[in-house]
Amino acid sequence: MPMPQTPSGGGTQPAPAPPASGGGESISVPGSQANVSQLESYRVIIAWKLSGKTTDGKNVEEQTTYTQALHRPSNTSHTLVVENKPGAQGTRSEIYSVGDTLYIYEQASGACQPAMMAGMGDMLRGITDAMTAPLQTGEAKLVNRGETINGILTDHYTLDEASASQFGAVVEKADLWVAREGGYLVKYDLTIKVMPGSMNPANIPADVATFSEGTIVYNWTLEDINKTTITIPSACSSQTVGVDLPLPPGTQVDMAMGNLTMGKVSASMDSVLAFFKTEYPKLGYQLTYETGDAQSGYILEFAKSGQKVTVQFSTSSDGSVGITLMRE
């Protein structure tokens, strides 16, 4: 999905709201994540559309819409990406998250694939920062004060001439609306007219570098501010993530998906070995195979009612014991 690259030096630096009247005729362009940490919930919608021709004369007409809802109190998010290209079947990707637990959801079939990976929840919820407006540095000039956008009182700005020129093409529209209270970005509309040789590689990603003429339209908007709710589909929340078998006390699970669970624990190899050989027989699992030692690590295989469970563990570089649990 073609998305803009961010020039170095941009980012999430706070951009305080200008005064209600007088002064403040220009501001530094705020990043998409600037000051949004103060909001309990919101829904961001990003639409990116290309229409025109490539350098080899092929027609381009494609649009990607990215929507992410975030609810901080429950640490949940919902991400939806829809891509449409003429002559090709559109794609739809949908992910729910609760903390680090992710649910890949297929709306058409109602199927849900749960997974867990340490840090993935924060990474998913931070994607919007990587998909922010194409320009994160520069100045914007005041157009009008006191415009209400999506229920929020904002001040309306437009990129100044020097900032707009960074695109290396004709900027037909470059307007942004900043919340009067809070200083966060509420809306950003950008339209670029591209002519042969006019594109600036510093602001256009490599996968659209062959786009030679036409129009690029980018719309970013923050909606349902402090009113967003997220409901995890029952097909997702009712499923088990990873292998639902016990691990040694204190184990940090780093990844769990389907019949595979991986983690690590600060313990001795002997204590981890003793845990599996003691606790799993209590659950009806019979030890059918064992190999290894404390230096190279162990592989244990258990069986119960035709089901096989393989446990592998060895000492990691940080001194912890890395554990892989797989059910067959």
mmCIF file of N, CA and C in Angstrom, residues 10-18 27-36 129 132-140 155 157 159 176-179 182-188 220:
data_model
loop_
_atom_site.group_PDB
_atom_site.id
_atom_site.type_symbol
_atom_site.label_atom_id
_atom_site.label_comp_id
_atom_site.label_asym_id
_atom_site.label_seq_id
_atom_site.Cartn_x
_atom_site.Cartn_y
_atom_site.Cartn_z
ATOM 1 N N GLY A 10 10.812 15.026 11.604
ATOM 2 C CA GLY A 10 9.381 15.130 11.897
ATOM 3 C C GLY A 10 9.053 14.213 13.043
ATOM 4 N N GLY A 11 7.778 14.107 13.384
ATOM 5 C CA GLY A 11 7.414 13.176 14.428
ATOM 6 C C GLY A 11 6.306 13.699 15.268
ATOM 7 N N THR A 12 6.376 13.370 16.542
ATOM 8 C CA THR A 12 5.241 13.607 17.406
ATOM 9 C C THR A 12 5.474 14.748 18.385
ATOM 10 N N GLN A 13 6.315 15.701 18.024
ATOM 11 C CA GLN A 13 6.559 16.811 18.919
ATOM 12 C C GLN A 13 5.270 17.581 19.180
ATOM 13 N N PRO A 14 5.021 17.928 20.453
ATOM 14 C CA PRO A 14 3.782 18.636 20.775
ATOM 15 C C PRO A 14 3.671 19.948 20.012
ATOM 16 N N ALA A 15 2.460 20.257 19.596
ATOM 17 C CA ALA A 15 2.202 21.516 18.901
ATOM 18 C C ALA A 15 1.081 22.228 19.642
ATOM 19 N N PRO A 16 1.411 23.160 20.545
ATOM 20 C CA PRO A 16 0.375 23.812 21.342
ATOM 21 C C PRO A 16 -0.597 24.580 20.467
ATOM 22 N N ALA A 17 -1.870 24.586 20.899
ATOM 23 C CA ALA A 17 -2.892 25.304 20.148
ATOM 24 C C ALA A 17 -2.629 26.794 20.195
ATOM 25 N N PRO A 18 -2.910 27.507 19.106
ATOM 26 C CA PRO A 18 -2.709 28.951 19.083
ATOM 27 C C PRO A 18 -3.755 29.649 19.951
ATOM 28 N N ILE A 27 2.048 28.175 12.586
ATOM 29 C CA ILE A 27 2.464 27.147 13.537
ATOM 30 C C ILE A 27 3.332 26.129 12.813
ATOM 31 N N SER A 28 4.084 25.350 13.573
ATOM 32 C CA SER A 28 4.783 24.207 13.019
ATOM 33 C C SER A 28 3.764 23.115 12.781
ATOM 34 N N VAL A 29 3.894 22.414 11.659
ATOM 35 C CA VAL A 29 2.940 21.359 11.320
ATOM 36 C C VAL A 29 3.022 20.256 12.371
ATOM 37 N N PRO A 30 1.911 19.935 13.058
ATOM 38 C CA PRO A 30 1.949 18.870 14.076
ATOM 39 C C PRO A 30 1.918 17.494 13.443
ATOM 40 N N GLY A 31 2.607 16.535 14.048
ATOM 41 C CA GLY A 31 2.528 15.156 13.582
ATOM 42 C C GLY A 31 1.186 14.557 13.953
ATOM 43 N N SER A 32 0.846 13.422 13.340
ATOM 44 C CA SER A 32 -0.475 12.832 13.557
ATOM 45 C C SER A 32 -0.670 12.379 14.996
ATOM 46 N N GLN A 33 0.426 12.049 15.689
ATOM 47 C CA GLN A 33 0.300 11.563 17.062
ATOM 48 C C GLN A 33 0.557 12.647 18.106
ATOM 49 N N ALA A 34 0.823 13.860 17.659
ATOM 50 C CA ALA A 34 1.105 14.940 18.606
ATOM 51 C C ALA A 34 -0.102 15.195 19.494
ATOM 52 N N ASN A 35 0.087 15.048 20.782
ATOM 53 C CA ASN A 35 -0.910 15.389 21.797
ATOM 54 C C ASN A 35 -2.129 14.475 21.832
ATOM 55 N N VAL A 36 -2.175 13.372 21.059
ATOM 56 C CA VAL A 36 -3.359 12.512 21.109
ATOM 57 C C VAL A 36 -3.369 11.606 22.335
ATOM 58 N N ASP A 129 1.095 6.509 13.110
ATOM 59 C CA ASP A 129 2.184 7.477 13.093
ATOM 60 C C ASP A 129 3.023 7.316 11.828
ATOM 61 N N THR A 132 1.189 8.911 8.733
ATOM 62 C CA THR A 132 0.752 10.282 8.953
ATOM 63 C C THR A 132 0.808 11.088 7.662
ATOM 64 N N ALA A 133 0.399 12.331 7.751
ATOM 65 C CA ALA A 133 0.411 13.202 6.582
ATOM 66 C C ALA A 133 1.798 13.226 5.959
ATOM 67 N N PRO A 134 1.886 13.333 4.635
ATOM 68 C CA PRO A 134 3.167 13.241 3.951
ATOM 69 C C PRO A 134 4.200 14.269 4.391
ATOM 70 N N LEU A 135 3.762 15.351 4.985
ATOM 71 C CA LEU A 135 4.715 16.363 5.428
ATOM 72 C C LEU A 135 4.607 16.529 6.936
ATOM 73 N N GLN A 136 5.689 16.269 7.652
ATOM 74 C CA GLN A 136 5.666 16.429 9.103
ATOM 75 C C GLN A 136 6.521 17.592 9.560
ATOM 76 N N THR A 137 7.217 18.213 8.664
ATOM 77 C CA THR A 137 8.005 19.379 9.038
ATOM 78 C C THR A 137 7.502 20.570 8.235
ATOM 79 N N GLY A 138 7.834 21.737 8.688
ATOM 80 C CA GLY A 138 7.418 22.927 7.962
ATOM 81 C C GLY A 138 6.446 23.769 8.766
ATOM 82 N N GLU A 139 5.952 24.812 8.129
ATOM 83 C CA GLU A 139 5.069 25.776 8.783
ATOM 84 C C GLU A 139 3.720 25.826 8.070
ATOM 85 N N ALA A 140 2.709 26.202 8.837
ATOM 86 C CA ALA A 140 1.369 26.366 8.276
ATOM 87 C C ALA A 140 0.838 27.735 8.679
ATOM 88 N N ASP A 155 -8.802 25.446 14.684
ATOM 89 C CA ASP A 155 -8.320 26.558 13.880
ATOM 90 C C ASP A 155 -7.779 25.975 12.573
ATOM 91 N N TYR A 157 -5.597 25.945 9.137
ATOM 92 C CA TYR A 157 -4.323 26.406 8.603
ATOM 93 C C TYR A 157 -4.104 25.828 7.211
ATOM 94 N N LEU A 159 -0.579 24.919 4.516
ATOM 95 C CA LEU A 159 0.877 24.910 4.434
ATOM 96 C C LEU A 159 1.375 26.198 3.785
ATOM 97 N N LEU A 176 -5.025 21.999 7.042
ATOM 98 C CA LEU A 176 -5.090 21.219 8.252
ATOM 99 C C LEU A 176 -5.861 21.984 9.320
ATOM 100 N N TRP A 177 -6.512 21.213 10.192
ATOM 101 C CA TRP A 177 -7.313 21.784 11.265
ATOM 102 C C TRP A 177 -6.789 21.247 12.583
ATOM 103 N N VAL A 178 -6.430 22.159 13.495
ATOM 104 C CA VAL A 178 -5.823 21.800 14.777
ATOM 105 C C VAL A 178 -6.785 22.151 15.898
ATOM 106 N N ALA A 179 -6.989 21.226 16.838
ATOM 107 C CA ALA A 179 -7.916 21.435 17.940
ATOM 108 C C ALA A 179 -7.530 22.667 18.749
ATOM 109 N N GLY A 182 -6.039 21.471 23.215
ATOM 110 C CA GLY A 182 -5.307 20.216 23.106
ATOM 111 C C GLY A 182 -4.237 20.220 22.039
ATOM 112 N N GLY A 183 -4.404 21.008 20.983
ATOM 113 C CA GLY A 183 -3.358 21.132 19.977
ATOM 114 C C GLY A 183 -3.129 19.899 19.138
ATOM 115 N N TYR A 184 -4.094 18.991 19.073
ATOM 116 C CA TYR A 184 -3.908 17.794 18.250
ATOM 117 C C TYR A 184 -4.533 17.999 16.865
ATOM 118 N N LEU A 185 -4.029 17.243 15.907
ATOM 119 C CA LEU A 185 -4.502 17.334 14.531
ATOM 120 C C LEU A 185 -5.862 16.648 14.408
ATOM 121 N N VAL A 186 -6.854 17.343 13.874
ATOM 122 C CA VAL A 186 -8.196 16.790 13.704
ATOM 123 C C VAL A 186 -8.440 16.402 12.246
ATOM 124 N N LYS A 187 -7.875 17.173 11.326
ATOM 125 C CA LYS A 187 -8.118 16.891 9.904
ATOM 126 C C LYS A 187 -6.971 17.436 9.071
ATOM 127 N N TYR A 188 -6.641 16.716 8.001
ATOM 128 C CA TYR A 188 -5.588 17.144 7.081
ATOM 129 C C TYR A 188 -6.016 16.727 5.682
ATOM 130 N N TRP A 220 -6.822 12.789 5.908
ATOM 131 C CA TRP A 220 -6.610 12.246 7.264
ATOM 132 C C TRP A 220 -7.603 12.933 8.189
#
